Amino acid sequence: MRIRLQQIIVSLFLVLGMSLCHRSAMAQEAHGADVIPLHAIVVGQDTVPVITLAIFDVVAKMPKALRKERERWSRLRNAVYVTYPYARSAARVLKDVNSRLATMNKKERKAFLATKEKELKAQFGDKLENLSVYQGKVLMKLIDRETGQNCFEIIKELKGGFNARVWQTVAFFFGGNLKSDYDKQEDHDIEVIVQELEMYQQYRVYN
């Protein structure tokens, strides 16, 4: 009886095995169209499939200190790009004004400066009023760079010491300083950005 039971079990396994083999063959035959061709390389006696994956850039989160430095640099670069044309214009205007004043008497000088002031307010007033306090500080640095004189000296020379002191007081309350001088070492970052502008001529002097 035990032998007969073993034979039945063996026969059952044989039947199941044949059935599974048959189904596997049918499955392979049915899904033959789903086979994906791959590139391969031969290593010794083995054929190894090769798959080229898409390239992904893995970037770590920027450190807080570096992020703050990038923000500072971007803010400064934007301010220089905005204000540098005005500084160049200021240098051109100052040179023209000084050359004309040299040939005038006191009365002519006063009338000329009043007329010139009106012209400049009409041309630049709205644009300069739209500058932020920070951009204004950068502009004062750049004016000194382009003219060789800080804003206080220019106002004192053209409008007198009293007017210069008044405007210096106003600038102080807004966090500025008309006596801001330009130093290539201290203002190295500004100089780098100006050199970039000069190299690519990415500015327009306002006439």
PDB file of C-alpha atoms in Angstrom:
ATOM      1  CA  MET A   1       0.000   0.000   0.000  1.00  0.00           C
ATOM      2  CA  ARG A   2       2.814   2.371   0.933  1.00  0.00           C
ATOM      3  CA  ILE A   3       4.636   1.547  -2.338  1.00  0.00           C
ATOM      4  CA  ARG A   4       1.482   2.217  -4.346  1.00  0.00           C
ATOM      5  CA  LEU A   5       1.012   5.577  -2.570  1.00  0.00           C
ATOM      6  CA  GLN A   6       4.594   6.562  -3.370  1.00  0.00           C
ATOM      7  CA  GLN A   7       4.049   5.653  -7.024  1.00  0.00           C
ATOM      8  CA  ILE A   8       0.932   7.794  -7.118  1.00  0.00           C
ATOM      9  CA  ILE A   9       2.786  10.747  -5.605  1.00  0.00           C
ATOM     10  CA  VAL A  10       5.704  10.321  -8.040  1.00  0.00           C
ATOM     11  CA  SER A  11       3.280  10.061 -10.944  1.00  0.00           C
ATOM     12  CA  LEU A  12       1.485  13.175  -9.731  1.00  0.00           C
ATOM     13  CA  PHE A  13       4.729  15.139  -9.583  1.00  0.00           C
ATOM     14  CA  LEU A  14       5.659  13.930 -13.058  1.00  0.00           C
ATOM     15  CA  VAL A  15       2.308  15.051 -14.420  1.00  0.00           C
ATOM     16  CA  LEU A  16       2.575  18.412 -12.667  1.00  0.00           C
ATOM     17  CA  GLY A  17       6.148  18.849 -13.893  1.00  0.00           C
ATOM     18  CA  MET A  18       5.193  18.116 -17.488  1.00  0.00           C
ATOM     19  CA  SER A  19       2.246  20.510 -17.183  1.00  0.00           C
ATOM     20  CA  LEU A  20       4.419  23.293 -15.792  1.00  0.00           C
ATOM     21  CA  CYS A  21       7.044  22.781 -18.506  1.00  0.00           C
ATOM     22  CA  HIS A  22       4.347  22.926 -21.151  1.00  0.00           C
ATOM     23  CA  ARG A  23       2.868  26.133 -19.695  1.00  0.00           C
ATOM     24  CA  SER A  24       6.316  27.705 -19.410  1.00  0.00           C
ATOM     25  CA  ALA A  25       7.047  26.916 -23.048  1.00  0.00           C
ATOM     26  CA  MET A  26       3.689  28.355 -24.080  1.00  0.00           C
ATOM     27  CA  ALA A  27       4.333  31.471 -22.005  1.00  0.00           C
ATOM     28  CA  GLN A  28       7.740  31.988 -23.561  1.00  0.00           C
ATOM     29  CA  GLU A  29       6.295  31.493 -27.003  1.00  0.00           C
ATOM     30  CA  ALA A  30       3.424  33.875 -26.288  1.00  0.00           C
ATOM     31  CA  HIS A  31       5.679  36.624 -24.927  1.00  0.00           C
ATOM     32  CA  GLY A  32       8.458  36.274 -27.446  1.00  0.00           C
ATOM     33  CA  ALA A  33       7.407  39.598 -28.995  1.00  0.00           C
ATOM     34  CA  ASP A  34       8.076  41.325 -25.670  1.00  0.00           C
ATOM     35  CA  VAL A  35      11.778  40.568 -25.761  1.00  0.00           C
ATOM     36  CA  ILE A  36      13.824  43.808 -25.651  1.00  0.00           C
ATOM     37  CA  PRO A  37      17.133  43.752 -27.577  1.00  0.00           C
ATOM     38  CA  LEU A  38      20.092  44.984 -25.539  1.00  0.00           C
ATOM     39  CA  HIS A  39      23.655  45.931 -26.269  1.00  0.00           C
ATOM     40  CA  ALA A  40      26.133  43.463 -24.848  1.00  0.00           C
ATOM     41  CA  ILE A  41      29.826  42.973 -24.351  1.00  0.00           C
ATOM     42  CA  VAL A  42      31.769  39.744 -24.188  1.00  0.00           C
ATOM     43  CA  VAL A  43      33.812  39.275 -21.030  1.00  0.00           C
ATOM     44  CA  GLY A  44      35.829  36.071 -21.264  1.00  0.00           C
ATOM     45  CA  GLN A  45      33.286  33.442 -22.211  1.00  0.00           C
ATOM     46  CA  ASP A  46      30.296  35.369 -20.846  1.00  0.00           C
ATOM     47  CA  THR A  47      28.011  37.768 -22.726  1.00  0.00           C
ATOM     48  CA  VAL A  48      27.052  40.617 -20.420  1.00  0.00           C
ATOM     49  CA  PRO A  49      24.110  42.926 -21.284  1.00  0.00           C
ATOM     50  CA  VAL A  50      24.929  46.648 -21.272  1.00  0.00           C
ATOM     51  CA  ILE A  51      22.319  49.321 -20.532  1.00  0.00           C
ATOM     52  CA  THR A  52      23.091  53.060 -20.791  1.00  0.00           C
ATOM     53  CA  LEU A  53      21.149  55.001 -18.182  1.00  0.00           C
ATOM     54  CA  ALA A  54      20.201  58.666 -18.440  1.00  0.00           C
ATOM     55  CA  ILE A  55      22.618  61.127 -16.803  1.00  0.00           C
ATOM     56  CA  PHE A  56      21.368  62.864 -13.671  1.00  0.00           C
ATOM     57  CA  ASP A  57      23.100  65.702 -11.818  1.00  0.00           C
ATOM     58  CA  VAL A  58      23.103  65.125  -8.083  1.00  0.00           C
ATOM     59  CA  VAL A  59      23.567  68.456  -6.321  1.00  0.00           C
ATOM     60  CA  ALA A  60      23.849  68.811  -2.586  1.00  0.00           C
ATOM     61  CA  LYS A  61      21.894  71.533  -0.814  1.00  0.00           C
ATOM     62  CA  MET A  62      23.842  74.793  -0.895  1.00  0.00           C
ATOM     63  CA  PRO A  63      25.328  75.711   2.520  1.00  0.00           C
ATOM     64  CA  LYS A  64      23.688  78.689   4.213  1.00  0.00           C
ATOM     65  CA  ALA A  65      26.887  80.758   4.180  1.00  0.00           C
ATOM     66  CA  LEU A  66      27.410  80.171   0.462  1.00  0.00           C
ATOM     67  CA  ARG A  67      23.776  80.968  -0.288  1.00  0.00           C
ATOM     68  CA  LYS A  68      24.063  84.293   1.571  1.00  0.00           C
ATOM     69  CA  GLU A  69      27.254  85.143  -0.316  1.00  0.00           C
ATOM     70  CA  ARG A  70      25.571  84.426  -3.654  1.00  0.00           C
ATOM     71  CA  GLU A  71      22.630  86.648  -2.663  1.00  0.00           C
ATOM     72  CA  ARG A  72      25.017  89.453  -1.656  1.00  0.00           C
ATOM     73  CA  TRP A  73      26.935  89.192  -4.928  1.00  0.00           C
ATOM     74  CA  SER A  74      23.747  89.106  -7.039  1.00  0.00           C
ATOM     75  CA  ARG A  75      22.404  92.187  -5.261  1.00  0.00           C
ATOM     76  CA  LEU A  76      25.652  94.098  -5.779  1.00  0.00           C
ATOM     77  CA  ARG A  77      25.957  93.034  -9.421  1.00  0.00           C
ATOM     78  CA  ASN A  78      22.412  94.166 -10.141  1.00  0.00           C
ATOM     79  CA  ALA A  79      23.061  97.533  -8.458  1.00  0.00           C
ATOM     80  CA  VAL A  80      26.239  98.131 -10.495  1.00  0.00           C
ATOM     81  CA  TYR A  81      24.503  97.185 -13.748  1.00  0.00           C
ATOM     82  CA  VAL A  82      21.680  99.645 -12.971  1.00  0.00           C
ATOM     83  CA  THR A  83      23.773 102.583 -11.764  1.00  0.00           C
ATOM     84  CA  TYR A  84      26.978 102.428 -13.819  1.00  0.00           C
ATOM     85  CA  PRO A  85      25.432 104.213 -16.851  1.00  0.00           C
ATOM     86  CA  TYR A  86      24.405 107.097 -14.554  1.00  0.00           C
ATOM     87  CA  ALA A  87      27.930 107.346 -13.154  1.00  0.00           C
ATOM     88  CA  ARG A  88      29.366 107.530 -16.672  1.00  0.00           C
ATOM     89  CA  SER A  89      26.827 110.201 -17.568  1.00  0.00           C
ATOM     90  CA  ALA A  90      27.705 112.153 -14.415  1.00  0.00           C
ATOM     91  CA  ALA A  91      31.377 112.140 -15.403  1.00  0.00           C
ATOM     92  CA  ARG A  92      30.528 113.391 -18.898  1.00  0.00           C
ATOM     93  CA  VAL A  93      28.233 116.140 -17.560  1.00  0.00           C
ATOM     94  CA  LEU A  94      30.745 117.268 -14.912  1.00  0.00           C
ATOM     95  CA  LYS A  95      33.535 117.518 -17.458  1.00  0.00           C
ATOM     96  CA  ASP A  96      31.319 119.611 -19.761  1.00  0.00           C
ATOM     97  CA  VAL A  97      30.107 121.851 -16.935  1.00  0.00           C
ATOM     98  CA  ASN A  98      33.607 122.517 -15.598  1.00  0.00           C
ATOM     99  CA  SER A  99      34.922 123.419 -19.041  1.00  0.00           C
ATOM    100  CA  ARG A 100      32.104 125.948 -19.531  1.00  0.00           C
ATOM    101  CA  LEU A 101      32.320 127.443 -16.043  1.00  0.00           C
ATOM    102  CA  ALA A 102      35.999 128.174 -16.578  1.00  0.00           C
ATOM    103  CA  THR A 103      35.061 130.903 -19.091  1.00  0.00           C
ATOM    104  CA  MET A 104      32.183 132.481 -17.091  1.00  0.00           C
ATOM    105  CA  ASN A 105      31.941 135.201 -14.495  1.00  0.00           C
ATOM    106  CA  LYS A 106      30.026 134.763 -11.233  1.00  0.00           C
ATOM    107  CA  LYS A 107      26.659 135.935 -12.610  1.00  0.00           C
ATOM    108  CA  GLU A 108      26.901 133.808 -15.763  1.00  0.00           C
ATOM    109  CA  ARG A 109      28.023 130.859 -13.693  1.00  0.00           C
ATOM    110  CA  LYS A 110      24.960 131.098 -11.409  1.00  0.00           C
ATOM    111  CA  ALA A 111      22.540 131.335 -14.331  1.00  0.00           C
ATOM    112  CA  PHE A 112      24.205 128.462 -16.183  1.00  0.00           C
ATOM    113  CA  LEU A 113      24.144 126.167 -13.151  1.00  0.00           C
ATOM    114  CA  ALA A 114      20.445 126.913 -12.515  1.00  0.00           C
ATOM    115  CA  THR A 115      19.584 126.060 -16.122  1.00  0.00           C
ATOM    116  CA  LYS A 116      21.737 122.942 -16.091  1.00  0.00           C
ATOM    117  CA  GLU A 117      20.174 121.776 -12.830  1.00  0.00           C
ATOM    118  CA  LYS A 118      16.684 122.018 -14.348  1.00  0.00           C
ATOM    119  CA  GLU A 119      17.802 120.074 -17.414  1.00  0.00           C
ATOM    120  CA  LEU A 120      19.332 117.318 -15.332  1.00  0.00           C
ATOM    121  CA  LYS A 121      16.277 117.058 -13.054  1.00  0.00           C
ATOM    122  CA  ALA A 122      14.013 116.739 -16.098  1.00  0.00           C
ATOM    123  CA  GLN A 123      16.266 114.097 -17.643  1.00  0.00           C
ATOM    124  CA  PHE A 124      17.280 112.027 -14.635  1.00  0.00           C
ATOM    125  CA  GLY A 125      14.953 113.015 -11.776  1.00  0.00           C
ATOM    126  CA  ASP A 126      12.356 110.260 -12.090  1.00  0.00           C
ATOM    127  CA  LYS A 127      14.936 107.570 -12.875  1.00  0.00           C
ATOM    128  CA  LEU A 128      17.136 108.405  -9.910  1.00  0.00           C
ATOM    129  CA  GLU A 129      14.182 108.648  -7.528  1.00  0.00           C
ATOM    130  CA  ASN A 130      13.309 105.057  -8.399  1.00  0.00           C
ATOM    131  CA  LEU A 131      16.687 103.804  -7.197  1.00  0.00           C
ATOM    132  CA  SER A 132      16.766 101.982  -3.877  1.00  0.00           C
ATOM    133  CA  VAL A 133      18.881 103.273  -0.990  1.00  0.00           C
ATOM    134  CA  TYR A 134      21.362 100.475  -1.637  1.00  0.00           C
ATOM    135  CA  GLN A 135      21.622 101.345  -5.339  1.00  0.00           C
ATOM    136  CA  GLY A 136      22.110 104.988  -4.364  1.00  0.00           C
ATOM    137  CA  LYS A 137      25.089 104.057  -2.199  1.00  0.00           C
ATOM    138  CA  VAL A 138      26.638 102.098  -5.063  1.00  0.00           C
ATOM    139  CA  LEU A 139      26.017 105.011  -7.438  1.00  0.00           C
ATOM    140  CA  MET A 140      27.881 107.423  -5.144  1.00  0.00           C
ATOM    141  CA  LYS A 141      30.857 105.052  -5.132  1.00  0.00           C
ATOM    142  CA  LEU A 142      30.797 104.815  -8.920  1.00  0.00           C
ATOM    143  CA  ILE A 143      30.530 108.593  -9.372  1.00  0.00           C
ATOM    144  CA  ASP A 144      33.721 108.989  -7.349  1.00  0.00           C
ATOM    145  CA  ARG A 145      35.345 106.283  -9.499  1.00  0.00           C
ATOM    146  CA  GLU A 146      34.401 108.012 -12.752  1.00  0.00           C
ATOM    147  CA  THR A 147      34.996 111.637 -11.764  1.00  0.00           C
ATOM    148  CA  GLY A 148      37.748 111.426  -9.149  1.00  0.00           C
ATOM    149  CA  GLN A 149      35.528 113.432  -6.772  1.00  0.00           C
ATOM    150  CA  ASN A 150      32.969 112.260  -4.254  1.00  0.00           C
ATOM    151  CA  CYS A 151      29.447 113.685  -4.376  1.00  0.00           C
ATOM    152  CA  PHE A 152      30.048 116.065  -1.457  1.00  0.00           C
ATOM    153  CA  GLU A 153      33.018 117.656  -3.231  1.00  0.00           C
ATOM    154  CA  ILE A 154      31.064 118.012  -6.478  1.00  0.00           C
ATOM    155  CA  ILE A 155      28.090 119.711  -4.784  1.00  0.00           C
ATOM    156  CA  LYS A 156      30.384 121.956  -2.738  1.00  0.00           C
ATOM    157  CA  GLU A 157      32.275 123.013  -5.867  1.00  0.00           C
ATOM    158  CA  LEU A 158      29.157 123.743  -7.923  1.00  0.00           C
ATOM    159  CA  LYS A 159      26.552 124.776  -5.333  1.00  0.00           C
ATOM    160  CA  GLY A 160      28.602 125.913  -2.365  1.00  0.00           C
ATOM    161  CA  GLY A 161      29.504 124.513   1.034  1.00  0.00           C
ATOM    162  CA  PHE A 162      26.104 125.148   2.635  1.00  0.00           C
ATOM    163  CA  ASN A 163      24.214 123.146   0.020  1.00  0.00           C
ATOM    164  CA  ALA A 164      26.763 120.353   0.263  1.00  0.00           C
ATOM    165  CA  ARG A 165      26.288 120.127   4.041  1.00  0.00           C
ATOM    166  CA  VAL A 166      22.492 120.114   3.698  1.00  0.00           C
ATOM    167  CA  TRP A 167      22.563 117.272   1.186  1.00  0.00           C
ATOM    168  CA  GLN A 168      25.093 115.381   3.291  1.00  0.00           C
ATOM    169  CA  THR A 169      22.689 115.567   6.236  1.00  0.00           C
ATOM    170  CA  VAL A 170      19.812 114.304   4.079  1.00  0.00           C
ATOM    171  CA  ALA A 171      21.971 111.446   2.763  1.00  0.00           C
ATOM    172  CA  PHE A 172      22.972 110.536   6.317  1.00  0.00           C
ATOM    173  CA  PHE A 173      19.357 110.102   7.422  1.00  0.00           C
ATOM    174  CA  PHE A 174      18.788 107.710   4.509  1.00  0.00           C
ATOM    175  CA  GLY A 175      21.848 105.645   5.390  1.00  0.00           C
ATOM    176  CA  GLY A 176      24.060 107.191   2.720  1.00  0.00           C
ATOM    177  CA  ASN A 177      27.201 109.282   2.698  1.00  0.00           C
ATOM    178  CA  LEU A 178      27.965 111.849   0.012  1.00  0.00           C
ATOM    179  CA  LYS A 179      31.620 111.633   1.013  1.00  0.00           C
ATOM    180  CA  SER A 180      31.824 107.979  -0.029  1.00  0.00           C
ATOM    181  CA  ASP A 181      35.164 107.457  -1.754  1.00  0.00           C
ATOM    182  CA  TYR A 182      35.978 104.672  -4.175  1.00  0.00           C
ATOM    183  CA  ASP A 183      38.832 102.364  -3.252  1.00  0.00           C
ATOM    184  CA  LYS A 184      39.820  99.612  -5.685  1.00  0.00           C
ATOM    185  CA  GLN A 185      40.898  97.330  -2.860  1.00  0.00           C
ATOM    186  CA  GLU A 186      38.015  98.004  -0.497  1.00  0.00           C
ATOM    187  CA  ASP A 187      35.523  97.997  -3.384  1.00  0.00           C
ATOM    188  CA  HIS A 188      37.145  95.104  -5.215  1.00  0.00           C
ATOM    189  CA  ASP A 189      33.833  93.380  -5.972  1.00  0.00           C
ATOM    190  CA  ILE A 190      32.432  96.526  -7.581  1.00  0.00           C
ATOM    191  CA  GLU A 191      35.606  96.856  -9.654  1.00  0.00           C
ATOM    192  CA  VAL A 192      35.287  93.264 -10.900  1.00  0.00           C
ATOM    193  CA  ILE A 193      31.705  93.893 -12.030  1.00  0.00           C
ATOM    194  CA  VAL A 194      32.665  97.197 -13.715  1.00  0.00           C
ATOM    195  CA  GLN A 195      35.465  95.436 -15.597  1.00  0.00           C
ATOM    196  CA  GLU A 196      32.913  92.853 -16.709  1.00  0.00           C
ATOM    197  CA  LEU A 197      30.664  95.644 -18.002  1.00  0.00           C
ATOM    198  CA  GLU A 198      33.536  97.362 -19.766  1.00  0.00           C
ATOM    199  CA  MET A 199      34.668  94.121 -21.382  1.00  0.00           C
ATOM    200  CA  TYR A 200      31.281  93.315 -22.871  1.00  0.00           C
ATOM    201  CA  GLN A 201      30.084  96.929 -23.229  1.00  0.00           C
ATOM    202  CA  GLN A 202      26.785  95.959 -21.591  1.00  0.00           C
ATOM    203  CA  TYR A 203      25.771  99.476 -20.681  1.00  0.00           C
ATOM    204  CA  ARG A 204      24.571 102.665 -22.321  1.00  0.00           C
ATOM    205  CA  VAL A 205      25.618 106.145 -21.219  1.00  0.00           C
ATOM    206  CA  TYR A 206      22.567 108.360 -20.857  1.00  0.00           C
ATOM    207  CA  ASN A 207      22.844 111.502 -22.979  1.00  0.00           C
TER     208      ASN A 207
END
